[in-house]
Amino acid sequence: MLDPFQFVLVAVAGWMNQRQQQTIEYLREENRVLREQLGDRRVRFNDDQRRRLAVRAKGLGRKLLAEIATLVTPDTLLVWHRKLIQQKYDGHNKRGPGRPSTGKEIETLVVRMAEENRAWGYRRIQGAISNLGHKLARSTIADVLRRHGIEPAPERSRKTTWKEFLTRHWELMVAADSSPGRSGLPEA
């Protein structure tokens, strides 16, 4: 004999099963009505709709699909599912090996920051790039600068480019060149 708790549990389970069965019957009938309205016209599905139907169909199996599938044959649904799995695991050239490369714009920005701010090290450049909304590792910045032939900050700040030299000493060179008798050339 059932105790009261088991009886209530069986009653609720039966009621839930009955509700689910009624829902399924309603949806089947709704599908039949919609299919009748379509007549012989073929239903066109987009990729997302095919994917959703294929995922649900695989869980049901061919036998049950034969009973309920009205828009698409069970074979078609299972073929869609097979294609979905093939696309997932086909290994085509979606990605190459290794990590994705740093974008050209980011790389240009790193090089520009290093050239304009010779005393900035990798971490300072990393912070400035982070302030602009990009996330780069210190080693990535080092690799970018190495690829472009730019030395680390200590060596970079010790060496002066011709542009910097000329900018800093321009006034002296002009003054030395314009004073009479200092150039070593005869006065005209």
PDB file of C-alpha atoms in Angstrom:
ATOM      1  CA  MET A   1       0.000   0.000   0.000  1.00  0.00           C
ATOM      2  CA  LEU A   2       1.147   3.563  -0.718  1.00  0.00           C
ATOM      3  CA  ASP A   3       1.746   6.001   2.063  1.00  0.00           C
ATOM      4  CA  PRO A   4       0.185   9.492   1.619  1.00  0.00           C
ATOM      5  CA  PHE A   5       3.446  11.118   0.428  1.00  0.00           C
ATOM      6  CA  GLN A   6       3.983   8.534  -2.293  1.00  0.00           C
ATOM      7  CA  PHE A   7       0.342   8.839  -3.343  1.00  0.00           C
ATOM      8  CA  VAL A   8       0.637  12.631  -3.695  1.00  0.00           C
ATOM      9  CA  LEU A   9       3.908  12.249  -5.583  1.00  0.00           C
ATOM     10  CA  VAL A  10       2.372   9.773  -8.053  1.00  0.00           C
ATOM     11  CA  ALA A  11      -0.688  11.991  -8.487  1.00  0.00           C
ATOM     12  CA  VAL A  12       1.402  15.102  -9.190  1.00  0.00           C
ATOM     13  CA  ALA A  13       3.668  13.204 -11.587  1.00  0.00           C
ATOM     14  CA  GLY A  14       0.625  11.857 -13.426  1.00  0.00           C
ATOM     15  CA  TRP A  15      -0.927  15.310 -13.604  1.00  0.00           C
ATOM     16  CA  MET A  16       2.350  16.798 -14.934  1.00  0.00           C
ATOM     17  CA  ASN A  17       2.637  14.018 -17.497  1.00  0.00           C
ATOM     18  CA  GLN A  18      -0.951  14.649 -18.593  1.00  0.00           C
ATOM     19  CA  ARG A  19      -0.244  18.409 -18.942  1.00  0.00           C
ATOM     20  CA  GLN A  20       2.856  17.698 -21.003  1.00  0.00           C
ATOM     21  CA  GLN A  21       0.948  15.287 -23.210  1.00  0.00           C
ATOM     22  CA  GLN A  22      -1.818  17.862 -23.747  1.00  0.00           C
ATOM     23  CA  THR A  23       0.811  20.492 -24.649  1.00  0.00           C
ATOM     24  CA  ILE A  24       2.456  18.137 -27.132  1.00  0.00           C
ATOM     25  CA  GLU A  25      -0.911  17.274 -28.718  1.00  0.00           C
ATOM     26  CA  TYR A  26      -1.770  20.956 -29.043  1.00  0.00           C
ATOM     27  CA  LEU A  27       1.584  21.729 -30.698  1.00  0.00           C
ATOM     28  CA  ARG A  28       1.152  18.790 -33.093  1.00  0.00           C
ATOM     29  CA  GLU A  29      -2.275  20.029 -34.079  1.00  0.00           C
ATOM     30  CA  GLU A  30      -0.971  23.571 -34.497  1.00  0.00           C
ATOM     31  CA  ASN A  31       1.751  22.237 -36.808  1.00  0.00           C
ATOM     32  CA  ARG A  32      -0.859  20.339 -38.853  1.00  0.00           C
ATOM     33  CA  VAL A  33      -2.962  23.504 -39.238  1.00  0.00           C
ATOM     34  CA  LEU A  34       0.046  25.554 -40.318  1.00  0.00           C
ATOM     35  CA  ARG A  35       1.104  22.833 -42.756  1.00  0.00           C
ATOM     36  CA  GLU A  36      -2.403  22.824 -44.262  1.00  0.00           C
ATOM     37  CA  GLN A  37      -2.207  26.588 -44.725  1.00  0.00           C
ATOM     38  CA  LEU A  38       1.125  26.284 -46.485  1.00  0.00           C
ATOM     39  CA  GLY A  39      -0.184  23.660 -48.873  1.00  0.00           C
ATOM     40  CA  ASP A  40       2.446  22.558 -51.381  1.00  0.00           C
ATOM     41  CA  ARG A  41       4.642  25.620 -50.850  1.00  0.00           C
ATOM     42  CA  ARG A  42       8.078  24.802 -49.563  1.00  0.00           C
ATOM     43  CA  VAL A  43       9.165  26.327 -46.263  1.00  0.00           C
ATOM     44  CA  ARG A  44      12.511  28.119 -46.436  1.00  0.00           C
ATOM     45  CA  PHE A  45      14.659  27.993 -43.313  1.00  0.00           C
ATOM     46  CA  ASN A  46      17.622  30.199 -42.554  1.00  0.00           C
ATOM     47  CA  ASP A  47      20.803  28.729 -41.069  1.00  0.00           C
ATOM     48  CA  ASP A  48      19.841  29.569 -37.504  1.00  0.00           C
ATOM     49  CA  GLN A  49      16.442  27.885 -37.850  1.00  0.00           C
ATOM     50  CA  ARG A  50      18.064  24.786 -39.393  1.00  0.00           C
ATOM     51  CA  ARG A  51      20.564  24.647 -36.552  1.00  0.00           C
ATOM     52  CA  ARG A  52      17.870  24.921 -33.876  1.00  0.00           C
ATOM     53  CA  LEU A  53      15.687  22.256 -35.475  1.00  0.00           C
ATOM     54  CA  ALA A  54      18.653  19.913 -36.019  1.00  0.00           C
ATOM     55  CA  VAL A  55      19.771  20.146 -32.392  1.00  0.00           C
ATOM     56  CA  ARG A  56      16.273  19.361 -31.116  1.00  0.00           C
ATOM     57  CA  ALA A  57      15.763  16.594 -33.687  1.00  0.00           C
ATOM     58  CA  LYS A  58      18.917  14.729 -32.737  1.00  0.00           C
ATOM     59  CA  GLY A  59      17.687  14.371 -29.174  1.00  0.00           C
ATOM     60  CA  LEU A  60      14.425  12.790 -30.320  1.00  0.00           C
ATOM     61  CA  GLY A  61      15.729  10.151 -32.727  1.00  0.00           C
ATOM     62  CA  ARG A  62      14.484   8.999 -36.130  1.00  0.00           C
ATOM     63  CA  LYS A  63      11.530   6.890 -34.901  1.00  0.00           C
ATOM     64  CA  LEU A  64       9.905   9.662 -32.875  1.00  0.00           C
ATOM     65  CA  LEU A  65      10.689  12.240 -35.568  1.00  0.00           C
ATOM     66  CA  ALA A  66       8.783  10.144 -38.113  1.00  0.00           C
ATOM     67  CA  GLU A  67       5.698  10.554 -35.925  1.00  0.00           C
ATOM     68  CA  ILE A  68       5.914  14.286 -35.258  1.00  0.00           C
ATOM     69  CA  ALA A  69       8.007  16.001 -37.965  1.00  0.00           C
ATOM     70  CA  THR A  70       5.642  17.732 -40.372  1.00  0.00           C
ATOM     71  CA  LEU A  71       7.684  20.529 -41.916  1.00  0.00           C
ATOM     72  CA  VAL A  72      10.844  18.584 -42.661  1.00  0.00           C
ATOM     73  CA  THR A  73      11.485  14.856 -43.033  1.00  0.00           C
ATOM     74  CA  PRO A  74      13.429  13.121 -40.268  1.00  0.00           C
ATOM     75  CA  ASP A  75      16.212  12.287 -42.724  1.00  0.00           C
ATOM     76  CA  THR A  76      16.620  15.969 -43.606  1.00  0.00           C
ATOM     77  CA  LEU A  77      16.754  16.955 -39.945  1.00  0.00           C
ATOM     78  CA  LEU A  78      19.416  14.354 -39.201  1.00  0.00           C
ATOM     79  CA  VAL A  79      21.433  15.397 -42.278  1.00  0.00           C
ATOM     80  CA  TRP A  80      21.352  18.983 -40.983  1.00  0.00           C
ATOM     81  CA  HIS A  81      22.637  17.724 -37.645  1.00  0.00           C
ATOM     82  CA  ARG A  82      25.462  15.756 -39.290  1.00  0.00           C
ATOM     83  CA  LYS A  83      26.486  18.859 -41.268  1.00  0.00           C
ATOM     84  CA  LEU A  84      26.419  20.902 -38.080  1.00  0.00           C
ATOM     85  CA  ILE A  85      28.820  18.459 -36.407  1.00  0.00           C
ATOM     86  CA  GLN A  86      31.034  18.391 -39.498  1.00  0.00           C
ATOM     87  CA  GLN A  87      31.285  22.173 -39.507  1.00  0.00           C
ATOM     88  CA  LYS A  88      32.189  22.185 -35.851  1.00  0.00           C
ATOM     89  CA  TYR A  89      34.997  19.660 -36.157  1.00  0.00           C
ATOM     90  CA  ASP A  90      36.176  19.962 -39.748  1.00  0.00           C
ATOM     91  CA  GLY A  91      39.319  21.905 -38.804  1.00  0.00           C
ATOM     92  CA  HIS A  92      39.295  24.152 -41.840  1.00  0.00           C
ATOM     93  CA  ASN A  93      41.215  27.397 -41.901  1.00  0.00           C
ATOM     94  CA  LYS A  94      39.176  29.353 -39.408  1.00  0.00           C
ATOM     95  CA  ARG A  95      42.326  29.869 -37.400  1.00  0.00           C
ATOM     96  CA  GLY A  96      45.959  29.183 -37.927  1.00  0.00           C
ATOM     97  CA  PRO A  97      48.248  27.697 -35.326  1.00  0.00           C
ATOM     98  CA  GLY A  98      49.326  29.790 -32.360  1.00  0.00           C
ATOM     99  CA  ARG A  99      47.971  32.979 -30.922  1.00  0.00           C
ATOM    100  CA  PRO A 100      46.304  35.602 -33.100  1.00  0.00           C
ATOM    101  CA  SER A 101      48.737  38.270 -34.257  1.00  0.00           C
ATOM    102  CA  THR A 102      48.668  41.808 -32.931  1.00  0.00           C
ATOM    103  CA  GLY A 103      46.629  44.097 -35.156  1.00  0.00           C
ATOM    104  CA  LYS A 104      48.502  46.452 -37.500  1.00  0.00           C
ATOM    105  CA  GLU A 105      46.889  49.529 -35.936  1.00  0.00           C
ATOM    106  CA  ILE A 106      47.970  48.501 -32.425  1.00  0.00           C
ATOM    107  CA  GLU A 107      51.453  47.648 -33.660  1.00  0.00           C
ATOM    108  CA  THR A 108      51.757  51.058 -35.340  1.00  0.00           C
ATOM    109  CA  LEU A 109      50.582  52.733 -32.147  1.00  0.00           C
ATOM    110  CA  VAL A 110      53.180  50.882 -30.040  1.00  0.00           C
ATOM    111  CA  VAL A 111      55.982  51.852 -32.448  1.00  0.00           C
ATOM    112  CA  ARG A 112      54.819  55.468 -32.536  1.00  0.00           C
ATOM    113  CA  MET A 113      54.709  55.700 -28.740  1.00  0.00           C
ATOM    114  CA  ALA A 114      58.193  54.214 -28.455  1.00  0.00           C
ATOM    115  CA  GLU A 115      59.639  56.590 -31.046  1.00  0.00           C
ATOM    116  CA  GLU A 116      57.983  59.720 -29.666  1.00  0.00           C
ATOM    117  CA  ASN A 117      58.740  58.895 -26.027  1.00  0.00           C
ATOM    118  CA  ARG A 118      62.254  57.472 -26.022  1.00  0.00           C
ATOM    119  CA  ALA A 119      62.468  57.157 -22.238  1.00  0.00           C
ATOM    120  CA  TRP A 120      59.306  55.050 -22.001  1.00  0.00           C
ATOM    121  CA  GLY A 121      59.850  51.389 -21.248  1.00  0.00           C
ATOM    122  CA  TYR A 122      57.614  48.463 -22.077  1.00  0.00           C
ATOM    123  CA  ARG A 123      55.485  48.868 -18.956  1.00  0.00           C
ATOM    124  CA  ARG A 124      54.916  52.594 -19.534  1.00  0.00           C
ATOM    125  CA  ILE A 125      53.863  51.917 -23.132  1.00  0.00           C
ATOM    126  CA  GLN A 126      51.646  49.115 -21.836  1.00  0.00           C
ATOM    127  CA  GLY A 127      49.947  51.549 -19.446  1.00  0.00           C
ATOM    128  CA  ALA A 128      49.416  54.161 -22.156  1.00  0.00           C
ATOM    129  CA  ILE A 129      47.939  51.543 -24.502  1.00  0.00           C
ATOM    130  CA  SER A 130      45.718  50.325 -21.667  1.00  0.00           C
ATOM    131  CA  ASN A 131      44.458  53.897 -21.138  1.00  0.00           C
ATOM    132  CA  LEU A 132      43.406  53.869 -24.792  1.00  0.00           C
ATOM    133  CA  GLY A 133      41.334  50.727 -24.214  1.00  0.00           C
ATOM    134  CA  HIS A 134      43.674  48.061 -25.600  1.00  0.00           C
ATOM    135  CA  LYS A 135      45.106  45.190 -23.619  1.00  0.00           C
ATOM    136  CA  LEU A 136      48.636  44.083 -24.481  1.00  0.00           C
ATOM    137  CA  ALA A 137      51.196  42.111 -22.521  1.00  0.00           C
ATOM    138  CA  ARG A 138      54.636  43.548 -21.818  1.00  0.00           C
ATOM    139  CA  SER A 139      56.198  40.727 -23.858  1.00  0.00           C
ATOM    140  CA  THR A 140      53.970  41.561 -26.843  1.00  0.00           C
ATOM    141  CA  ILE A 141      55.179  45.163 -26.757  1.00  0.00           C
ATOM    142  CA  ALA A 142      58.777  43.932 -26.541  1.00  0.00           C
ATOM    143  CA  ASP A 143      58.213  41.640 -29.558  1.00  0.00           C
ATOM    144  CA  VAL A 144      56.621  44.435 -31.613  1.00  0.00           C
ATOM    145  CA  LEU A 145      59.510  46.817 -30.904  1.00  0.00           C
ATOM    146  CA  ARG A 146      62.086  44.092 -31.616  1.00  0.00           C
ATOM    147  CA  ARG A 147      60.425  43.321 -34.968  1.00  0.00           C
ATOM    148  CA  HIS A 148      60.658  47.010 -35.886  1.00  0.00           C
ATOM    149  CA  GLY A 149      64.300  47.245 -34.825  1.00  0.00           C
ATOM    150  CA  ILE A 150      63.611  49.485 -31.836  1.00  0.00           C
ATOM    151  CA  GLU A 151      65.806  48.880 -28.811  1.00  0.00           C
ATOM    152  CA  PRO A 152      64.629  48.740 -25.180  1.00  0.00           C
ATOM    153  CA  ALA A 153      64.161  52.053 -23.328  1.00  0.00           C
ATOM    154  CA  PRO A 154      67.599  52.326 -21.665  1.00  0.00           C
ATOM    155  CA  GLU A 155      69.451  51.967 -24.990  1.00  0.00           C
ATOM    156  CA  ARG A 156      66.860  54.042 -26.820  1.00  0.00           C
ATOM    157  CA  SER A 157      67.180  56.997 -24.444  1.00  0.00           C
ATOM    158  CA  ARG A 158      71.013  56.974 -24.614  1.00  0.00           C
ATOM    159  CA  LYS A 159      71.179  57.197 -28.390  1.00  0.00           C
ATOM    160  CA  THR A 160      70.171  60.399 -30.115  1.00  0.00           C
ATOM    161  CA  THR A 161      68.677  60.432 -33.597  1.00  0.00           C
ATOM    162  CA  TRP A 162      69.820  62.983 -36.174  1.00  0.00           C
ATOM    163  CA  LYS A 163      66.417  64.608 -36.024  1.00  0.00           C
ATOM    164  CA  GLU A 164      66.710  65.079 -32.253  1.00  0.00           C
ATOM    165  CA  PHE A 165      70.312  66.283 -32.566  1.00  0.00           C
ATOM    166  CA  LEU A 166      69.421  68.842 -35.223  1.00  0.00           C
ATOM    167  CA  THR A 167      66.343  70.020 -33.287  1.00  0.00           C
ATOM    168  CA  ARG A 168      68.348  70.536 -30.095  1.00  0.00           C
ATOM    169  CA  HIS A 169      71.359  72.251 -31.713  1.00  0.00           C
ATOM    170  CA  TRP A 170      69.692  74.107 -34.543  1.00  0.00           C
ATOM    171  CA  GLU A 171      70.135  77.556 -33.002  1.00  0.00           C
ATOM    172  CA  LEU A 172      73.835  76.974 -32.312  1.00  0.00           C
ATOM    173  CA  MET A 173      74.490  75.719 -35.831  1.00  0.00           C
ATOM    174  CA  VAL A 174      72.700  78.685 -37.382  1.00  0.00           C
ATOM    175  CA  ALA A 175      74.566  81.127 -35.108  1.00  0.00           C
ATOM    176  CA  ALA A 176      77.918  79.521 -35.885  1.00  0.00           C
ATOM    177  CA  ASP A 177      77.224  79.542 -39.587  1.00  0.00           C
ATOM    178  CA  SER A 178      76.105  83.188 -39.738  1.00  0.00           C
ATOM    179  CA  SER A 179      78.901  84.804 -37.721  1.00  0.00           C
ATOM    180  CA  PRO A 180      81.604  86.404 -39.955  1.00  0.00           C
ATOM    181  CA  GLY A 181      85.085  84.982 -39.927  1.00  0.00           C
ATOM    182  CA  ARG A 182      84.254  81.954 -37.826  1.00  0.00           C
ATOM    183  CA  SER A 183      83.410  79.561 -40.599  1.00  0.00           C
ATOM    184  CA  GLY A 184      86.994  79.350 -41.907  1.00  0.00           C
ATOM    185  CA  LEU A 185      85.857  80.533 -45.308  1.00  0.00           C
ATOM    186  CA  PRO A 186      87.041  83.854 -46.786  1.00  0.00           C
ATOM    187  CA  GLU A 187      84.609  86.707 -46.467  1.00  0.00           C
ATOM    188  CA  ALA A 188      83.056  87.811 -49.703  1.00  0.00           C
TER     189      ALA A 188
END
